[in-house]
Amino acid sequence: MMSRLAPRWPAWLFWWQAACPQGVSAQQRTWAGASRIPGPGGPWGATGTSPLVRRGSSSASSCAPEVVLTRERYSVRRLPFSVVSEDDLAALERIVPGRVITDPEELEAPNVDWLRTVRGSSKVLLRPRTSQEVAHILRYCHERNLAVSPQGGNTGMVGGSTPVFDEIIVSTALMNQIVSFHNVSGVLVCQAGCVLEELSRYVEERGFVVPLDLGAKGSCHIGGNVATNAGGLRFLRYGSLRGTVLGLEVVLADGTILNCLTSLRKDNTGYDLKQLFIGSEGTLGVITAVSILCPPKPSAVNVAFLGCPGFAEVLQTFCTCRGMLGEILSAFEFMDAECMKLVGLHLHLACPVQESPFYILIETSGSGAGHDAEKLSGFLEQVLGSGLVTDGTLATDQRRIKMLWALRERITEALSRDGYVYKYDLSLPLDRLYDLGTATCIST
């Protein structure tokens, strides 16, 4: 069954050099209005070891070069799959009428990953709308020995959603319907192609939040998030998708539809089959629908952006943060001075605090504004007084909160424009970053 899914490239994918898209021309943005937290001492220089690995060309180049084909850049061998014929195209057209894409111009974007590091040569893209259509597609490809590369929003950073050779791309972009939402339990059931930001907007209007939040939320699909077990910015508060996903509908490689789309949270009956597919990256089947538990929307949210003199202080601040903020801590993100320079260079966003070797973004969320403000104030006094933090700014209204989060969320874009790859992650050992597996996945 798994033999019908196309193989993927080796684990050294992170070392591929990204092509540099053209820079943007935008006016300098400021952070006026955010309340400042005075810090002791003078400004800190941007010194110390950078957590960035330089990967090649600068964004000073005037245009982005064409991405080299994966099969030409690396010594990967095509497995003995069949080649798509005219008869195959006719059969697929009967399955998804009007949604078989063969135009080379339309296929250019799905063949290239977001970082422009890998490029496939697929000549066919399919856009099913239902699980039944996905089942018919995979059943036909299984019988004809045709390789398939499932694709969601194609926003992944490891090239897992793009074909390696000429696999048929099966896009979930049109599978974007919300099936149901329960206003009491907060259980959302939707198709795999729903965009994360649209789901967030839908549940927030009903007093809930999606437990997952990503910088690519405007493009990534919930099915790809589940298939890659995306952690996201709210991991500290809500945990991984293995705990918040209640059920899945999956189409196996032979076209069998596996319906585990339960909305029951307390379920101790039999095997928990959905866990096989969360994080499986498309190797076991195509996720077509998701049931996910959405927690209530917090009524009080605060975001602090702080400067730290070193990485040791970042770790100590993190420990202090967990100890003093406890249950209201929802996010802890950090970046270094090099990141901030690139954000200013390419995206024209100004740093909201004085220059420091490292920066921290902390978010708290709870049900009592006064209670949260008191705990956050105590924490800030502690880290400022002990020298762990040298400067900071605090945002409490929605506009300023979004401004601070925009700075963090757009760092990857700035890094990719300058040919860097960010390699630090407090929640993930570095060796895990390069252990990317060997099978084509449904990417976010």
Tab-separated table of C-alpha atoms in Angstrom:
chain	number	residue	atom	x	y	z
A	1	MET	CA	0.000	0.000	0.000
A	2	MET	CA	2.765	2.426	0.921
A	3	SER	CA	4.682	1.536	-2.246
A	4	ARG	CA	2.252	3.664	-4.236
A	5	LEU	CA	3.381	6.819	-2.432
A	6	ALA	CA	6.377	8.535	-3.971
A	7	PRO	CA	9.744	8.528	-2.137
A	8	ARG	CA	11.200	11.746	-0.831
A	9	TRP	CA	14.701	13.191	-0.595
A	10	PRO	CA	17.328	12.574	2.095
A	11	ALA	CA	17.698	14.277	5.450
A	12	TRP	CA	20.272	16.832	4.356
A	13	LEU	CA	17.513	18.948	2.808
A	14	PHE	CA	18.122	21.785	5.290
A	15	TRP	CA	21.469	22.504	3.673
A	16	TRP	CA	20.015	23.272	0.262
A	17	GLN	CA	20.623	26.853	-0.821
A	18	ALA	CA	17.543	29.031	-1.201
A	19	ALA	CA	17.115	31.313	-4.177
A	20	CYS	CA	16.639	34.935	-3.215
A	21	PRO	CA	13.441	36.687	-4.316
A	22	GLN	CA	13.497	40.390	-4.966
A	23	GLY	CA	13.277	42.735	-1.997
A	24	VAL	CA	10.258	44.807	-1.192
A	25	SER	CA	9.936	48.556	-1.207
A	26	ALA	CA	7.876	49.689	1.744
A	27	GLN	CA	7.987	52.590	4.132
A	28	GLN	CA	9.650	52.151	7.508
A	29	ARG	CA	7.122	51.034	10.099
A	30	THR	CA	7.309	52.160	13.702
A	31	TRP	CA	6.068	50.771	16.958
A	32	ALA	CA	4.531	53.951	18.349
A	33	GLY	CA	2.035	53.524	21.102
A	34	ALA	CA	3.466	50.484	22.869
A	35	SER	CA	4.292	51.230	26.486
A	36	ARG	CA	8.004	51.061	27.226
A	37	ILE	CA	9.548	49.155	30.108
A	38	PRO	CA	12.692	50.989	31.259
A	39	GLY	CA	15.689	48.738	31.693
A	40	PRO	CA	18.859	49.228	33.678
A	41	GLY	CA	22.143	50.003	31.965
A	42	GLY	CA	23.000	51.211	28.509
A	43	PRO	CA	22.347	49.599	25.144
A	44	TRP	CA	23.820	46.215	24.435
A	45	GLY	CA	25.722	45.534	21.262
A	46	ALA	CA	24.711	42.801	18.879
A	47	THR	CA	27.577	40.488	19.791
A	48	GLY	CA	27.865	36.821	20.522
A	49	THR	CA	27.490	33.670	18.485
A	50	SER	CA	24.719	33.818	15.930
A	51	PRO	CA	22.293	30.865	15.726
A	52	LEU	CA	22.166	31.210	11.962
A	53	VAL	CA	23.829	29.082	9.343
A	54	ARG	CA	24.773	30.982	6.232
A	55	ARG	CA	23.590	29.200	3.115
A	56	GLY	CA	24.827	31.268	0.230
A	57	SER	CA	23.843	34.177	-1.938
A	58	SER	CA	22.658	37.520	-0.657
A	59	SER	CA	19.357	39.096	-1.568
A	60	ALA	CA	21.259	41.830	-3.333
A	61	SER	CA	20.865	39.922	-6.573
A	62	SER	CA	18.408	41.590	-8.913
A	63	CYS	CA	16.346	38.519	-9.725
A	64	ALA	CA	15.678	35.027	-8.442
A	65	PRO	CA	17.400	32.307	-10.503
A	66	GLU	CA	15.476	29.293	-11.694
A	67	VAL	CA	15.341	26.505	-9.145
A	68	VAL	CA	17.360	23.459	-10.167
A	69	LEU	CA	15.379	20.245	-10.536
A	70	THR	CA	15.660	17.975	-7.512
A	71	ARG	CA	16.673	15.021	-9.656
A	72	GLU	CA	19.540	17.042	-11.147
A	73	ARG	CA	20.788	18.509	-7.895
A	74	TYR	CA	20.787	15.241	-5.966
A	75	SER	CA	21.479	11.638	-6.825
A	76	VAL	CA	17.956	10.362	-6.199
A	77	ARG	CA	16.603	7.501	-8.263
A	78	ARG	CA	13.083	7.350	-9.640
A	79	LEU	CA	11.292	4.191	-8.572
A	80	PRO	CA	9.651	2.062	-11.289
A	81	PHE	CA	6.321	3.893	-11.385
A	82	SER	CA	4.311	4.253	-14.569
A	83	VAL	CA	4.273	7.450	-16.631
A	84	VAL	CA	1.006	9.361	-17.017
A	85	SER	CA	-0.534	8.708	-20.422
A	86	GLU	CA	-3.372	10.325	-22.371
A	87	ASP	CA	-5.636	7.484	-21.275
A	88	ASP	CA	-4.757	8.249	-17.665
A	89	LEU	CA	-5.603	11.915	-18.155
A	90	ALA	CA	-8.956	10.955	-19.658
A	91	ALA	CA	-9.704	8.630	-16.737
A	92	LEU	CA	-8.743	11.278	-14.180
A	93	GLU	CA	-10.872	13.841	-15.987
A	94	ARG	CA	-13.868	11.564	-15.476
A	95	ILE	CA	-13.102	11.416	-11.744
A	96	VAL	CA	-12.624	15.180	-11.233
A	97	PRO	CA	-14.162	16.838	-14.303
A	98	GLY	CA	-12.669	20.234	-15.092
A	99	ARG	CA	-10.131	19.970	-12.276
A	100	VAL	CA	-7.255	18.204	-14.013
A	101	ILE	CA	-4.502	20.811	-14.442
A	102	THR	CA	-1.874	20.247	-17.151
A	103	ASP	CA	-0.976	23.845	-18.048
A	104	PRO	CA	2.810	24.255	-17.436
A	105	GLU	CA	2.327	27.809	-16.140
A	106	GLU	CA	-0.230	26.706	-13.554
A	107	LEU	CA	2.008	23.800	-12.556
A	108	GLU	CA	5.060	25.980	-11.960
A	109	ALA	CA	4.121	27.072	-8.422
A	110	PRO	CA	3.029	23.618	-7.108
A	111	ASN	CA	6.323	22.158	-8.356
A	112	VAL	CA	8.471	24.544	-6.287
A	113	ASP	CA	8.617	24.802	-2.495
A	114	TRP	CA	8.179	28.063	-0.571
A	115	LEU	CA	11.913	28.534	0.011
A	116	ARG	CA	12.639	27.846	-3.680
A	117	THR	CA	15.113	25.107	-2.822
A	118	VAL	CA	13.524	22.119	-4.581
A	119	ARG	CA	11.631	21.670	-7.835
A	120	GLY	CA	9.742	18.731	-9.234
A	121	SER	CA	8.604	18.091	-12.774
A	122	SER	CA	4.998	17.043	-12.290
A	123	LYS	CA	2.839	17.502	-15.374
A	124	VAL	CA	-0.521	16.848	-13.710
A	125	LEU	CA	-2.306	18.420	-10.747
A	126	LEU	CA	-5.674	17.223	-9.469
A	127	ARG	CA	-8.114	19.228	-7.347
A	128	PRO	CA	-10.653	16.946	-5.669
A	129	ARG	CA	-13.468	18.370	-3.565
A	130	THR	CA	-14.537	15.302	-1.575
A	131	SER	CA	-13.051	12.295	0.161
A	132	GLN	CA	-14.770	10.070	-2.383
A	133	GLU	CA	-12.958	11.807	-5.237
A	134	VAL	CA	-9.639	11.389	-3.421
A	135	ALA	CA	-10.461	7.700	-2.946
A	136	HIS	CA	-11.225	7.268	-6.663
A	137	ILE	CA	-7.984	9.032	-7.580
A	138	LEU	CA	-5.800	6.935	-5.295
A	139	ARG	CA	-7.561	3.728	-6.280
A	140	TYR	CA	-6.911	4.438	-9.950
A	141	CYS	CA	-3.278	5.429	-9.340
A	142	HIS	CA	-2.810	2.307	-7.220
A	143	GLU	CA	-4.067	0.100	-10.032
A	144	ARG	CA	-1.974	1.922	-12.660
A	145	ASN	CA	1.165	2.126	-10.468
A	146	LEU	CA	1.234	5.934	-10.719
A	147	ALA	CA	3.111	7.920	-8.070
A	148	VAL	CA	1.186	10.549	-6.107
A	149	SER	CA	2.405	13.593	-4.182
A	150	PRO	CA	-0.285	15.055	-1.856
A	151	GLN	CA	-0.100	18.819	-1.364
A	152	GLY	CA	-1.815	21.273	0.975
A	153	GLY	CA	-0.905	24.947	1.158
A	154	ASN	CA	2.717	24.242	0.097
A	155	THR	CA	4.078	26.464	2.883
A	156	GLY	CA	6.358	23.847	4.445
A	157	MET	CA	9.999	24.713	5.068
A	158	VAL	CA	11.502	21.318	4.193
A	159	GLY	CA	10.230	20.796	0.641
A	160	GLY	CA	8.057	17.845	1.597
A	161	SER	CA	4.985	18.892	-0.380
A	162	THR	CA	6.655	19.203	-3.776
A	163	PRO	CA	7.166	16.252	-6.121
A	164	VAL	CA	10.671	14.883	-6.638
A	165	PHE	CA	10.063	13.617	-10.172
A	166	ASP	CA	6.842	13.555	-12.199
A	167	GLU	CA	4.408	12.433	-9.509
A	168	ILE	CA	0.774	13.423	-9.821
A	169	ILE	CA	0.066	16.291	-7.401
A	170	VAL	CA	-3.177	15.851	-5.471
A	171	SER	CA	-4.101	19.248	-4.015
A	172	THR	CA	-6.548	19.634	-1.129
A	173	ALA	CA	-7.136	23.336	-1.907
A	174	LEU	CA	-10.806	22.829	-2.850
A	175	MET	CA	-11.545	20.645	0.173
A	176	ASN	CA	-12.199	23.720	2.293
A	177	GLN	CA	-15.621	23.200	3.849
A	178	ILE	CA	-16.438	23.405	7.562
A	179	VAL	CA	-18.620	20.404	8.373
A	180	SER	CA	-19.776	21.329	11.876
A	181	PHE	CA	-18.944	23.210	15.066
A	182	HIS	CA	-20.345	22.471	18.514
A	183	ASN	CA	-20.813	25.654	20.546
A	184	VAL	CA	-20.738	23.824	23.884
A	185	SER	CA	-17.835	21.394	23.497
A	186	GLY	CA	-15.851	23.513	21.037
A	187	VAL	CA	-15.327	20.601	18.649
A	188	LEU	CA	-14.696	21.673	15.047
A	189	VAL	CA	-15.045	19.237	12.140
A	190	CYS	CA	-13.755	20.388	8.763
A	191	GLN	CA	-12.178	19.243	5.532
A	192	ALA	CA	-8.402	19.021	5.293
A	193	GLY	CA	-8.038	21.917	2.851
A	194	CYS	CA	-9.404	24.579	5.207
A	195	VAL	CA	-6.921	27.411	5.677
A	196	LEU	CA	-5.845	27.773	9.303
A	197	GLU	CA	-6.502	31.523	9.488
A	198	GLU	CA	-10.036	31.109	8.159
A	199	LEU	CA	-10.732	28.425	10.758
A	200	SER	CA	-9.366	30.721	13.464
A	201	ARG	CA	-11.633	33.543	12.349
A	202	TYR	CA	-14.636	31.204	12.251
A	203	VAL	CA	-14.224	29.855	15.789
A	204	GLU	CA	-13.188	33.210	17.293
A	205	GLU	CA	-16.502	34.660	16.192
A	206	ARG	CA	-18.068	31.968	18.357
A	207	GLY	CA	-15.882	32.553	21.411
A	208	PHE	CA	-13.201	29.905	20.797
A	209	VAL	CA	-9.667	29.658	19.364
A	210	VAL	CA	-7.908	27.050	17.268
A	211	PRO	CA	-5.190	25.518	19.498
A	212	LEU	CA	-2.657	25.855	16.679
A	213	ASP	CA	-1.180	29.133	15.439
A	214	LEU	CA	1.521	29.512	12.781
A	215	GLY	CA	3.225	32.286	10.890
A	216	ALA	CA	1.940	30.673	7.676
A	217	LYS	CA	-1.658	30.553	8.937
A	218	GLY	CA	-2.877	32.627	6.005
A	219	SER	CA	-1.935	29.854	3.543
A	220	CYS	CA	-1.362	26.565	5.368
A	221	HIS	CA	-4.051	23.878	5.469
A	222	ILE	CA	-5.227	22.121	8.610
A	223	GLY	CA	-4.716	18.732	6.946
A	224	GLY	CA	-1.074	19.541	6.293
A	225	ASN	CA	-0.702	20.827	9.856
A	226	VAL	CA	-1.937	17.491	11.182
A	227	ALA	CA	0.086	15.423	8.710
A	228	THR	CA	3.274	17.173	9.836
A	229	ASN	CA	2.223	17.409	13.508
A	230	ALA	CA	2.937	21.140	13.452
A	231	GLY	CA	3.752	22.581	16.867
A	232	GLY	CA	3.073	26.267	16.304
A	233	LEU	CA	3.238	29.311	18.551
A	234	ARG	CA	0.713	28.092	21.143
A	235	PHE	CA	2.438	24.807	21.908
A	236	LEU	CA	3.320	25.823	25.470
A	237	ARG	CA	-0.345	26.479	26.268
A	238	TYR	CA	-2.297	23.851	24.339
A	239	GLY	CA	0.258	21.147	23.590
A	240	SER	CA	0.668	19.218	20.344
A	241	LEU	CA	-1.944	18.176	17.814
A	242	ARG	CA	-1.717	14.642	19.137
A	243	GLY	CA	-3.745	15.839	22.106
A	244	THR	CA	-6.126	18.294	20.450
A	245	VAL	CA	-7.050	16.304	17.319
A	246	LEU	CA	-10.000	14.089	18.203
A	247	GLY	CA	-10.509	12.284	14.923
A	248	LEU	CA	-9.443	11.997	11.293
A	249	GLU	CA	-10.784	10.813	7.983
A	250	VAL	CA	-8.003	9.348	5.848
A	251	VAL	CA	-7.846	7.816	2.370
A	252	LEU	CA	-5.295	5.022	2.178
A	253	ALA	CA	-3.043	4.435	-0.808
A	254	ASP	CA	-5.349	1.807	-2.324
A	255	GLY	CA	-8.373	4.118	-2.127
A	256	THR	CA	-9.842	2.753	1.102
A	257	ILE	CA	-11.526	5.441	3.221
A	258	LEU	CA	-10.679	5.080	6.905
A	259	ASN	CA	-13.291	6.950	8.940
A	260	CYS	CA	-12.009	7.764	12.432
A	261	LEU	CA	-13.710	11.154	12.460
A	262	THR	CA	-15.015	10.984	15.998
A	263	SER	CA	-15.809	14.123	17.996
A	264	LEU	CA	-15.779	12.322	21.337
A	265	ARG	CA	-12.998	13.579	23.597
A	266	LYS	CA	-13.119	10.889	26.250
A	267	ASP	CA	-12.825	7.786	24.094
A	268	ASN	CA	-11.114	4.688	25.504
A	269	THR	CA	-12.475	2.181	22.988
A	270	GLY	CA	-9.979	0.115	21.007
A	271	TYR	CA	-6.985	1.331	19.059
A	272	ASP	CA	-6.374	5.048	18.591
A	273	LEU	CA	-5.693	4.800	14.855
A	274	LYS	CA	-5.602	8.533	14.246
A	275	GLN	CA	-2.252	8.733	16.025
A	276	LEU	CA	-0.690	6.737	13.181
A	277	PHE	CA	-1.499	9.537	10.750
A	278	ILE	CA	-0.676	12.579	12.908
A	279	GLY	CA	2.880	13.376	11.899
A	280	SER	CA	3.052	10.566	9.321
A	281	GLU	CA	3.659	13.164	6.568
A	282	GLY	CA	1.490	11.440	3.993
A	283	THR	CA	3.316	8.103	4.048
A	284	LEU	CA	0.269	6.150	5.199
A	285	GLY	CA	-2.540	8.005	3.458
A	286	VAL	CA	-4.094	11.359	2.591
A	287	ILE	CA	-5.880	13.153	5.430
A	288	THR	CA	-9.204	14.455	4.085
A	289	ALA	CA	-11.058	15.651	7.220
A	290	VAL	CA	-10.161	16.644	10.763
A	291	SER	CA	-12.010	16.833	14.089
A	292	ILE	CA	-10.216	19.164	16.499
A	293	LEU	CA	-10.952	20.459	19.994
A	294	CYS	CA	-10.951	24.273	20.240
A	295	PRO	CA	-10.459	25.856	23.695
A	296	PRO	CA	-12.414	28.949	24.820
A	297	LYS	CA	-11.048	32.278	23.625
A	298	PRO	CA	-9.105	34.050	26.408
A	299	SER	CA	-10.517	37.431	27.400
A	300	ALA	CA	-7.199	38.935	28.517
A	301	VAL	CA	-4.089	38.806	26.302
A	302	ASN	CA	-0.753	40.544	26.867
A	303	VAL	CA	2.426	40.457	24.791
A	304	ALA	CA	5.876	41.541	25.994
A	305	PHE	CA	8.880	42.016	23.696
A	306	LEU	CA	12.150	41.934	25.657
A	307	GLY	CA	15.869	42.266	24.996
A	308	CYS	CA	18.391	39.854	26.568
A	309	PRO	CA	22.190	40.227	26.865
A	310	GLY	CA	22.950	36.565	26.040
A	311	PHE	CA	21.564	33.133	25.313
A	312	ALA	CA	22.164	31.957	28.873
A	313	GLU	CA	19.896	34.799	30.022
A	314	VAL	CA	17.270	33.678	27.491
A	315	LEU	CA	17.172	30.229	29.076
A	316	GLN	CA	17.060	31.647	32.607
A	317	THR	CA	14.257	34.009	31.580
A	318	PHE	CA	12.354	31.052	30.173
A	319	CYS	CA	12.654	29.144	33.460
A	320	THR	CA	11.615	32.225	35.449
A	321	CYS	CA	8.729	32.803	33.052
A	322	ARG	CA	7.340	29.304	33.466
A	323	GLY	CA	7.670	29.499	37.228
A	324	MET	CA	6.078	32.925	37.747
A	325	LEU	CA	3.463	33.063	34.963
A	326	GLY	CA	2.383	29.452	35.174
A	327	GLU	CA	-1.037	28.778	33.708
A	328	ILE	CA	-1.358	32.103	31.846
A	329	LEU	CA	1.801	31.606	29.753
A	330	SER	CA	0.754	30.847	26.186
A	331	ALA	CA	3.857	31.558	24.066
A	332	PHE	CA	7.611	32.076	24.460
A	333	GLU	CA	9.571	32.835	21.288
A	334	PHE	CA	13.100	34.132	20.846
A	335	MET	CA	15.280	35.491	18.060
A	336	ASP	CA	18.789	36.913	17.774
A	337	ALA	CA	20.207	40.243	16.607
A	338	GLU	CA	20.954	38.929	13.116
A	339	CYS	CA	17.277	38.060	12.644
A	340	MET	CA	16.245	41.531	13.676
A	341	LYS	CA	18.700	43.141	11.268
A	342	LEU	CA	17.311	41.121	8.370
A	343	VAL	CA	13.724	41.960	9.314
A	344	GLY	CA	14.637	45.642	9.157
A	345	LEU	CA	16.639	45.255	5.942
A	346	HIS	CA	14.112	43.270	3.920
A	347	LEU	CA	10.737	43.981	5.511
A	348	HIS	CA	11.395	47.494	6.836
A	349	LEU	CA	10.136	46.710	10.335
A	350	ALA	CA	11.823	48.554	13.187
A	351	CYS	CA	12.906	46.832	16.404
A	352	PRO	CA	10.592	47.934	19.250
A	353	VAL	CA	13.358	47.839	21.903
A	354	GLN	CA	16.993	48.887	22.131
A	355	GLU	CA	19.539	46.744	20.309
A	356	SER	CA	20.353	43.496	22.094
A	357	PRO	CA	22.077	40.219	21.221
A	358	PHE	CA	18.816	38.308	21.753
A	359	TYR	CA	15.108	39.122	21.874
A	360	ILE	CA	12.157	37.376	23.510
A	361	LEU	CA	8.445	37.541	22.764
A	362	ILE	CA	6.174	36.400	25.589
A	363	GLU	CA	2.395	36.069	25.399
A	364	THR	CA	0.034	35.542	28.295
A	365	SER	CA	-3.644	34.727	27.989
A	366	GLY	CA	-6.286	34.210	30.644
A	367	SER	CA	-9.747	35.122	31.867
A	368	GLY	CA	-8.885	37.920	34.301
A	369	ALA	CA	-7.134	41.059	33.091
A	370	GLY	CA	-6.225	42.247	36.585
A	371	HIS	CA	-4.908	38.859	37.684
A	372	ASP	CA	-2.798	38.455	34.525
A	373	ALA	CA	-1.431	42.005	34.707
A	374	GLU	CA	-0.347	41.483	38.312
A	375	LYS	CA	1.504	38.258	37.514
A	376	LEU	CA	3.129	39.741	34.401
A	377	SER	CA	4.195	42.850	36.316
A	378	GLY	CA	5.841	40.728	38.985
A	379	PHE	CA	7.675	38.701	36.366
A	380	LEU	CA	8.945	41.790	34.535
A	381	GLU	CA	10.182	43.351	37.761
A	382	GLN	CA	12.057	40.152	38.562
A	383	VAL	CA	13.833	39.722	35.204
A	384	LEU	CA	14.644	43.435	34.844
A	385	GLY	CA	15.931	43.703	38.373
A	386	SER	CA	18.140	40.614	38.033
A	387	GLY	CA	19.657	41.726	34.724
A	388	LEU	CA	18.196	38.863	32.707
A	389	VAL	CA	16.381	41.438	30.573
A	390	THR	CA	17.796	44.849	29.639
A	391	ASP	CA	14.854	46.496	27.859
A	392	GLY	CA	11.306	45.744	26.826
A	393	THR	CA	7.949	46.893	25.568
A	394	LEU	CA	4.488	45.718	26.602
A	395	ALA	CA	1.333	45.538	24.460
A	396	THR	CA	-2.151	44.999	25.847
A	397	ASP	CA	-4.503	46.107	23.052
A	398	GLN	CA	-5.170	43.983	19.980
A	399	ARG	CA	-3.541	46.320	17.462
A	400	ARG	CA	-0.208	46.473	19.258
A	401	ILE	CA	-0.289	42.765	20.007
A	402	LYS	CA	-0.641	42.028	16.299
A	403	MET	CA	2.244	44.380	15.527
A	404	LEU	CA	4.588	42.529	17.860
A	405	TRP	CA	3.493	39.117	16.611
A	406	ALA	CA	3.950	40.257	12.996
A	407	LEU	CA	7.599	40.898	13.764
A	408	ARG	CA	8.100	37.336	15.002
A	409	GLU	CA	6.010	35.673	12.322
A	410	ARG	CA	7.816	37.354	9.412
A	411	ILE	CA	11.330	36.431	10.512
A	412	THR	CA	11.385	33.330	8.313
A	413	GLU	CA	10.507	35.426	5.275
A	414	ALA	CA	13.341	37.832	6.036
A	415	LEU	CA	15.818	35.010	6.566
A	416	SER	CA	14.892	33.263	3.326
A	417	ARG	CA	15.453	36.484	1.390
A	418	ASP	CA	19.020	36.593	2.635
A	419	GLY	CA	19.807	32.888	2.183
A	420	TYR	CA	19.777	31.911	5.871
A	421	VAL	CA	18.182	29.034	7.717
A	422	TYR	CA	17.264	29.449	11.373
A	423	LYS	CA	18.406	26.501	13.441
A	424	TYR	CA	17.452	27.164	17.071
A	425	ASP	CA	14.284	25.762	18.590
A	426	LEU	CA	13.874	25.469	22.352
A	427	SER	CA	11.358	22.639	22.023
A	428	LEU	CA	13.223	20.546	19.423
A	429	PRO	CA	16.764	19.068	19.614
A	430	LEU	CA	18.901	20.095	16.649
A	431	ASP	CA	19.421	16.518	15.504
A	432	ARG	CA	15.653	16.208	15.024
A	433	LEU	CA	15.666	19.138	12.591
A	434	TYR	CA	17.726	17.137	10.114
A	435	ASP	CA	15.897	13.846	10.542
A	436	LEU	CA	13.356	14.483	7.812
A	437	GLY	CA	12.441	10.929	6.834
A	438	THR	CA	12.208	9.447	3.345
A	439	ALA	CA	8.622	9.718	2.141
A	440	THR	CA	6.549	12.323	0.353
A	441	CYS	CA	4.307	14.190	2.788
A	442	ILE	CA	1.305	16.457	2.826
A	443	SER	CA	2.986	19.709	3.721
A	444	THR	CA	1.456	22.689	5.443
